[in-house]
């Protein structure tokens, strides 16, 4: 799933942190995600879902489904649109300049309209209150498959590529996700000129609505009016879902999520297999395979199963009506025009059945299904006098997902990659239950459980060297139950001492419970007020977010909140309710919890003696994803000990109140001096930072914000040193120091992070980076704390292990963690491995992952071990030695304050003379050989189409995927210049949809397919085609990619010039997209400053208008002959440049084509991999790559703006 069209994300099917911090959208479909590697499963932590329908999912029956046609739509219940809330009724943050309106159409569809005349991105989303909980029992994964199928044609727009192509030529993208009880669809467009009508489009009649938005909404609405569910497309998309499922089988996160479902009550829909695969979706079908194990593309009547089409139609008919949908639209147009467009496009969605009650919290309350106590009324109780949480176990009654049979267990799991975790899941009511949503007691509980200050559980366990992290949050949240959890990542020592870890954890919970139950001094209420203050400040100054993300979230919130409170959402918190807090805490007991231990050593004899063990259980394999586990009931003795700890460790104590909560929220731009210098004729949004310090030691830029008007600032610093990446040992020691520092600093600055002030210290090849950001009042103090502690920590580490044994333990833990993380590289997905291999081949200097491992383990590491003292000395040389330093102060900070920051930086870091220009570390990009050059290097026998092939074998025996990344190198950025880079970007933008449609949709090669431009460190550039497949071996994938390269050339040749211009305008719109909030401007500006670091003094000034210059290249018809960028004048000329570029760098006949294929085989194809070792043109190891690198030249590193 793509969060922003200009911020590509690497594709991943993992649901990182699903069991840590909140709900996830596991089944995201990579539809048109422009210029991204592929769509990524989103990690979106939102409020718990409201009530779903109490009716069970409909299974197939002999009754044929109704036809899908507008002719079947019942009469509308009203002829007028009702306005639910006007703009003045919405509770907004101060920076929010958008206007809002909530409406209900005559067909009872509720929509939120958002007008933002200044937005560059227009977006919309539909949220459906139906997910995989609604799958029929004989079609596991139907909701997910249904989501896929909606993109493949409608009655009005039957061509399957229509929706994606329309979005593509308007600079847009689309995606969707399927969750447990929800499905969300969204898109965006980036119209360059929203008043320009597309000649191919019908007149919208609403003058201010862009043709891009109105056309996209028209196509989007048809998903919910008349989808085709074309029988001819079912087989292809079934294979796509199956490929998605196979991608997840080698992910521990997917395995753990499914294992949690597997262990739930089989009568509750949480136990369902949500992703689905070919077998479940065809009700027993089996994919045909060839003799070599590849999938056969020949259909066999759904593999012996049955067609899911009737169930798709039945699912759509049952769930996809106006009462069960919520819509959000954000555009530049006025609210009136947006409303008219929504009425035209979504007005034909079928009304809900008579008597249907929308299944959201608000509507359930209005219908009287849920009761909310009025002022002065007491909370509802059951017949035993206990608190009545109305939503708990209501939706799927009488079935309970996690009851006594599923709780009170210890479960042990063997992971695929080396990781050690301890998780305590406790079953509680849904956190949006009417009793809980007012005072939100879990916030205080989670705040205390996960606190990291001295005296906390986190601090104690870290001090003992038992854990790497501890957090508390929502693990699983549905409409009738919730699993909250404490998630702990253990060290090897912590795994051995897990009895103590759990004992201390339950002691900590007992201490919190006692404080809540008594709270004689009102401390818990003070924590509640403190969190409320932080939340209130955060909402007050919350900036407008990405339009696409906003629409996706807002459409869902329409089920949960009254429209005026949509923006406020869960930020609204009432007064502390001690009675509710006590009732909630009573649920957190061992007998009401599931304890899950994950580690590679579980089952080893030395770990069998632990009291916390499932050794008496038998090992089992979960059927869907293959997780290996065993479990036993928690003994009565442990339950008693944990419920009533005989003692509480004296080191444990509740935290003090937070001193970092800001009080001065004034704006520097409103100071008397700033107001006096204000010029109303200046567009301060476009104003670039000023260079306020320019010395050989430090260059600092500053910009005081006058546009976003939030009391926040950011201080960024980079110290560039040749010592950081001098050797594998040097970078390894620096990375260890980074981990030690972050562990150490946490106790100093944890409160600051809670109050909205954050720091980050990171080590990257060639430099250290330090940043502090947040509310400006506290930043100088935070910067001083961080910089001072860096210096004192280095001195303590230099004194050695004997002087600081606790610090020595932290150092050892950091080294173990880095070693584990480095070794886990081998478990990366095949496409990630292939991409890494290309990087290590084409960049120099670069150290291989095996070099890092050799510094930390093995004979040489034992003979010359890494020590804490050496680590400190290396870090000292990098941080306080000679360096080249740049800094940025931006936001709510004036020039004088910025110069004070410069004094702090110079005092702490810049005591030695600066680096000479020639000492600055520079990375180079190697030039791939042409086919003639490859023949000279490798001798005769090289493949003429792909003369260099880098092959690797997946490490994991369970890996079922293969991958190919076909890379065609173009030229250096310097040689391409603005024009060449702009044309390359245009080609990659147009190529994505074509490659996706051909290689994924039509040929069904795999779930992960992309075509994209790649920038290589050191100035190189390339165009890549990537496919990961569970059905096809790398040589065949490569052939398909090569065929597509030539096919796309024909598509470009046939493409009308006007279409090329539209595509260029789409790219241009993305380039010119304005920063929506201060943090985006900070990232943009800082990246431009960092781009100057490798270059000589001649190129030391950032090109802050670089994107505008790129956009000008793609602007057709400019008459500014004086501009050095030499804009292309006509559409014909632009198309000609595209074809010339393509022919020169990508076509097989070109003598300048430089191409390499990076193949990764699964273990079943080991014989094929080994058969190619030593063949001409084949690289089968990093030793082979090293040999080739010695024969390659490098690109120039001068910047293209020079």
CSV table of N, CA and C in Angstrom, one decimal, residues 1027-1111:
chain,number,residue,atom,x,y,z
A,1027,UNK,N,10.2,-8.9,-10.7
A,1027,UNK,CA,9.1,-9.8,-10.5
A,1027,UNK,C,9.5,-10.8,-9.4
A,1028,UNK,N,8.7,-11.1,-8.5
A,1028,UNK,CA,8.9,-12.2,-7.5
A,1028,UNK,C,7.7,-13.2,-7.7
A,1029,UNK,N,8.0,-14.4,-7.9
A,1029,UNK,CA,7.0,-15.4,-8.3
A,1029,UNK,C,7.2,-16.7,-7.5
A,1030,UNK,N,6.1,-17.3,-7.1
A,1030,UNK,CA,6.1,-18.6,-6.5
A,1030,UNK,C,5.8,-19.7,-7.6
A,1031,UNK,N,5.5,-19.3,-8.8
A,1031,UNK,CA,5.1,-20.2,-9.8
A,1031,UNK,C,6.1,-20.4,-11.0
A,1032,UNK,N,7.0,-19.5,-11.1
A,1032,UNK,CA,7.9,-19.5,-12.3
A,1032,UNK,C,9.3,-19.3,-11.9
A,1033,UNK,N,10.2,-20.0,-12.6
A,1033,UNK,CA,11.7,-20.0,-12.3
A,1033,UNK,C,12.3,-18.7,-12.9
A,1034,UNK,N,13.4,-18.3,-12.3
A,1034,UNK,CA,14.1,-17.0,-12.8
A,1034,UNK,C,14.3,-16.9,-14.3
A,1035,UNK,N,14.9,-17.9,-15.0
A,1035,UNK,CA,15.1,-17.8,-16.4
A,1035,UNK,C,13.8,-17.4,-17.2
A,1036,UNK,N,12.7,-18.0,-16.8
A,1036,UNK,CA,11.5,-17.7,-17.5
A,1036,UNK,C,11.0,-16.3,-17.1
A,1037,UNK,N,11.1,-16.0,-15.9
A,1037,UNK,CA,10.8,-14.6,-15.5
A,1037,UNK,C,11.6,-13.6,-16.3
A,1038,UNK,N,12.8,-13.9,-16.4
A,1038,UNK,CA,13.7,-13.0,-17.2
A,1038,UNK,C,13.3,-12.8,-18.6
A,1039,UNK,N,12.9,-13.9,-19.2
A,1039,UNK,CA,12.5,-13.9,-20.6
A,1039,UNK,C,11.2,-13.0,-20.7
A,1040,UNK,N,10.3,-13.2,-19.8
A,1040,UNK,CA,9.1,-12.4,-19.8
A,1040,UNK,C,9.4,-10.9,-19.7
A,1041,UNK,N,10.3,-10.6,-18.8
A,1041,UNK,CA,10.7,-9.2,-18.6
A,1041,UNK,C,11.3,-8.6,-19.9
A,1042,UNK,N,12.2,-9.4,-20.6
A,1042,UNK,CA,12.8,-8.9,-21.8
A,1042,UNK,C,11.7,-8.7,-22.9
A,1043,UNK,N,10.8,-9.6,-23.0
A,1043,UNK,CA,9.7,-9.5,-24.0
A,1043,UNK,C,8.9,-8.2,-23.7
A,1044,UNK,N,8.6,-8.0,-22.4
A,1044,UNK,CA,7.9,-6.8,-22.1
A,1044,UNK,C,8.7,-5.5,-22.4
A,1045,UNK,N,10.0,-5.5,-22.2
A,1045,UNK,CA,10.8,-4.3,-22.6
A,1045,UNK,C,10.6,-3.9,-24.1
A,1046,UNK,N,10.5,-4.9,-24.9
A,1046,UNK,CA,10.3,-4.7,-26.4
A,1046,UNK,C,8.9,-4.3,-26.6
A,1047,UNK,N,8.0,-5.0,-25.9
A,1047,UNK,CA,6.5,-4.7,-26.1
A,1047,UNK,C,6.2,-3.2,-25.7
A,1048,UNK,N,6.8,-2.8,-24.6
A,1048,UNK,CA,6.6,-1.4,-24.2
A,1048,UNK,C,7.1,-0.4,-25.1
A,1049,UNK,N,8.2,-0.7,-25.8
A,1049,UNK,CA,8.7,0.2,-26.9
A,1049,UNK,C,7.6,0.4,-28.0
A,1050,UNK,N,6.9,-0.7,-28.3
A,1050,UNK,CA,5.9,-0.6,-29.3
A,1050,UNK,C,4.7,0.2,-28.8
A,1051,UNK,N,4.4,0.1,-27.5
A,1051,UNK,CA,3.3,0.8,-26.9
A,1051,UNK,C,3.7,2.3,-26.9
A,1052,UNK,N,4.9,2.7,-26.6
A,1052,UNK,CA,5.3,4.1,-26.7
A,1052,UNK,C,5.2,4.6,-28.1
A,1053,UNK,N,5.6,3.8,-29.1
A,1053,UNK,CA,5.5,4.2,-30.5
A,1053,UNK,C,4.1,4.5,-30.9
A,1054,UNK,N,3.2,3.7,-30.4
A,1054,UNK,CA,1.7,3.9,-30.7
A,1054,UNK,C,1.0,4.9,-29.9
A,1055,UNK,N,1.7,5.3,-28.8
A,1055,UNK,CA,1.0,6.2,-27.9
A,1055,UNK,C,0.8,7.6,-28.5
A,1056,UNK,N,-0.4,8.2,-28.5
A,1056,UNK,CA,-0.6,9.5,-29.1
A,1056,UNK,C,0.2,10.5,-28.3
A,1057,UNK,N,0.6,11.5,-29.1
A,1057,UNK,CA,1.5,12.6,-28.5
A,1057,UNK,C,0.7,13.2,-27.3
A,1058,UNK,N,-0.6,13.4,-27.4
A,1058,UNK,CA,-1.3,14.0,-26.4
A,1058,UNK,C,-1.3,13.2,-25.1
A,1059,UNK,N,-1.3,11.9,-25.2
A,1059,UNK,CA,-1.2,11.0,-24.1
A,1059,UNK,C,0.2,11.2,-23.4
A,1060,UNK,N,1.2,11.3,-24.2
A,1060,UNK,CA,2.6,11.5,-23.6
A,1060,UNK,C,2.6,12.7,-22.8
A,1061,UNK,N,2.0,13.8,-23.3
A,1061,UNK,CA,1.9,15.1,-22.6
A,1061,UNK,C,1.1,14.9,-21.3
A,1062,UNK,N,0.0,14.2,-21.4
A,1062,UNK,CA,-0.7,14.0,-20.1
A,1062,UNK,C,0.1,13.3,-19.1
A,1063,UNK,N,0.9,12.2,-19.5
A,1063,UNK,CA,1.7,11.5,-18.6
A,1063,UNK,C,2.8,12.5,-18.0
A,1064,UNK,N,3.3,13.3,-18.9
A,1064,UNK,CA,4.3,14.3,-18.4
A,1064,UNK,C,3.7,15.2,-17.4
A,1065,UNK,N,2.5,15.7,-17.7
A,1065,UNK,CA,1.8,16.5,-16.7
A,1065,UNK,C,1.6,15.9,-15.4
A,1066,UNK,N,1.3,14.5,-15.4
A,1066,UNK,CA,1.1,13.8,-14.2
A,1066,UNK,C,2.4,13.8,-13.4
A,1067,UNK,N,3.5,13.5,-14.1
A,1067,UNK,CA,4.8,13.5,-13.4
A,1067,UNK,C,5.1,14.9,-12.9
A,1068,UNK,N,4.8,15.9,-13.7
A,1068,UNK,CA,5.1,17.3,-13.3
A,1068,UNK,C,4.3,17.6,-12.0
A,1069,UNK,N,3.0,17.2,-12.0
A,1069,UNK,CA,2.2,17.5,-10.9
A,1069,UNK,C,2.7,16.9,-9.6
A,1070,UNK,N,3.2,15.7,-9.7
A,1070,UNK,CA,3.9,15.0,-8.5
A,1070,UNK,C,5.1,15.8,-8.1
A,1071,UNK,N,5.9,16.2,-9.1
A,1071,UNK,CA,7.1,17.0,-8.7
A,1071,UNK,C,6.8,18.3,-8.0
A,1072,UNK,N,5.7,18.9,-8.5
A,1072,UNK,CA,5.4,20.2,-7.9
A,1072,UNK,C,4.5,20.2,-6.7
A,1073,UNK,N,4.2,19.0,-6.2
A,1073,UNK,CA,3.3,18.9,-5.1
A,1073,UNK,C,3.9,19.6,-3.9
A,1074,UNK,N,3.1,20.4,-3.3
A,1074,UNK,CA,3.6,21.3,-2.2
A,1074,UNK,C,3.7,20.4,-0.9
A,1075,UNK,N,4.6,20.8,0.0
A,1075,UNK,CA,4.6,20.2,1.3
A,1075,UNK,C,3.4,20.6,2.1
A,1076,UNK,N,2.8,19.6,2.7
A,1076,UNK,CA,1.5,19.8,3.4
A,1076,UNK,C,1.7,20.2,4.8
A,1077,UNK,N,2.8,19.8,5.4
A,1077,UNK,CA,3.1,20.1,6.8
A,1077,UNK,C,4.6,20.4,7.0
A,1078,UNK,N,4.9,21.0,8.1
A,1078,UNK,CA,6.2,21.4,8.4
A,1078,UNK,C,7.2,20.3,8.3
A,1079,UNK,N,6.9,19.1,8.8
A,1079,UNK,CA,7.8,18.0,8.8
A,1079,UNK,C,8.2,17.6,7.4
A,1080,UNK,N,7.2,17.8,6.4
A,1080,UNK,CA,7.5,17.5,5.0
A,1080,UNK,C,8.5,18.5,4.4
A,1081,UNK,N,8.3,19.8,4.8
A,1081,UNK,CA,9.2,20.8,4.3
A,1081,UNK,C,10.6,20.5,4.9
A,1082,UNK,N,10.7,20.1,6.1
A,1082,UNK,CA,12.0,19.9,6.8
A,1082,UNK,C,12.7,18.7,6.0
A,1083,UNK,N,12.0,17.7,5.7
A,1083,UNK,CA,12.6,16.5,5.0
A,1083,UNK,C,13.1,17.0,3.6
A,1084,UNK,N,12.3,17.8,2.9
A,1084,UNK,CA,12.6,18.2,1.6
A,1084,UNK,C,13.9,19.1,1.6
A,1085,UNK,N,13.9,20.0,2.5
A,1085,UNK,CA,15.1,20.9,2.6
A,1085,UNK,C,16.3,20.2,3.0
A,1086,UNK,N,16.2,19.4,4.0
A,1086,UNK,CA,17.4,18.6,4.5
A,1086,UNK,C,18.0,17.7,3.5
A,1087,UNK,N,17.1,17.1,2.7
A,1087,UNK,CA,17.7,16.2,1.7
A,1087,UNK,C,18.5,17.0,0.6
A,1088,UNK,N,18.0,18.2,0.3
A,1088,UNK,CA,18.8,19.0,-0.6
A,1088,UNK,C,20.1,19.4,0.0
A,1089,UNK,N,20.2,19.7,1.2
A,1089,UNK,CA,21.4,20.1,1.9
A,1089,UNK,C,22.4,18.9,1.9
A,1090,UNK,N,21.9,17.7,2.3
A,1090,UNK,CA,22.7,16.5,2.3
A,1090,UNK,C,23.3,16.2,1.0
A,1091,UNK,N,22.6,16.5,-0.1
A,1091,UNK,CA,23.0,16.1,-1.4
A,1091,UNK,C,24.3,16.9,-1.8
A,1092,UNK,N,24.7,17.9,-1.1
A,1092,UNK,CA,25.9,18.7,-1.4
A,1092,UNK,C,27.1,18.1,-0.8
A,1093,UNK,N,26.9,17.2,0.2
A,1093,UNK,CA,28.1,16.7,1.0
A,1093,UNK,C,29.2,16.1,0.2
A,1094,UNK,N,28.9,15.1,-0.7
A,1094,UNK,CA,30.0,14.4,-1.3
A,1094,UNK,C,30.8,15.3,-2.3
A,1095,UNK,N,30.2,16.5,-2.6
A,1095,UNK,CA,30.8,17.2,-3.7
A,1095,UNK,C,31.8,18.3,-3.2
A,1096,UNK,N,32.6,18.7,-4.1
A,1096,UNK,CA,33.7,19.7,-3.8
A,1096,UNK,C,33.0,21.1,-3.4
A,1097,UNK,N,33.9,22.0,-3.0
A,1097,UNK,CA,33.4,23.3,-2.6
A,1097,UNK,C,32.7,24.0,-3.8
A,1098,UNK,N,33.0,23.6,-5.0
A,1098,UNK,CA,32.4,24.3,-6.2
A,1098,UNK,C,30.9,24.0,-6.3
A,1099,UNK,N,30.4,22.9,-5.6
A,1099,UNK,CA,29.0,22.5,-5.7
A,1099,UNK,C,28.4,22.4,-4.3
A,1100,UNK,N,28.8,23.3,-3.4
A,1100,UNK,CA,28.4,23.2,-2.0
A,1100,UNK,C,27.1,23.8,-1.7
A,1101,UNK,N,26.5,24.6,-2.6
A,1101,UNK,CA,25.2,25.2,-2.4
A,1101,UNK,C,24.0,24.4,-2.9
A,1102,UNK,N,23.1,24.1,-2.0
A,1102,UNK,CA,21.9,23.2,-2.4
A,1102,UNK,C,21.1,23.9,-3.5
A,1103,UNK,N,20.5,23.0,-4.3
A,1103,UNK,CA,19.6,23.5,-5.4
A,1103,UNK,C,18.2,23.3,-4.8
A,1104,UNK,N,17.7,24.3,-4.0
A,1104,UNK,CA,16.4,24.1,-3.4
A,1104,UNK,C,15.3,24.2,-4.4
A,1105,UNK,N,15.5,24.7,-5.6
A,1105,UNK,CA,14.5,24.7,-6.7
A,1105,UNK,C,14.6,23.6,-7.7
A,1106,UNK,N,15.3,22.5,-7.3
A,1106,UNK,CA,15.7,21.4,-8.2
A,1106,UNK,C,14.4,20.8,-8.8
A,1107,UNK,N,13.4,20.5,-8.0
A,1107,UNK,CA,12.2,19.9,-8.6
A,1107,UNK,C,11.4,20.8,-9.5
A,1108,UNK,N,11.4,22.1,-9.2
A,1108,UNK,CA,10.8,23.0,-10.2
A,1108,UNK,C,11.5,23.0,-11.5
A,1109,UNK,N,12.8,22.9,-11.5
A,1109,UNK,CA,13.6,22.8,-12.8
A,1109,UNK,C,13.3,21.6,-13.5
A,1110,UNK,N,13.1,20.5,-12.8
A,1110,UNK,CA,12.7,19.2,-13.5
A,1110,UNK,C,11.3,19.4,-14.1
A,1111,UNK,N,10.4,20.0,-13.4
A,1111,UNK,CA,9.1,20.2,-13.9
A,1111,UNK,C,9.1,21.1,-15.1
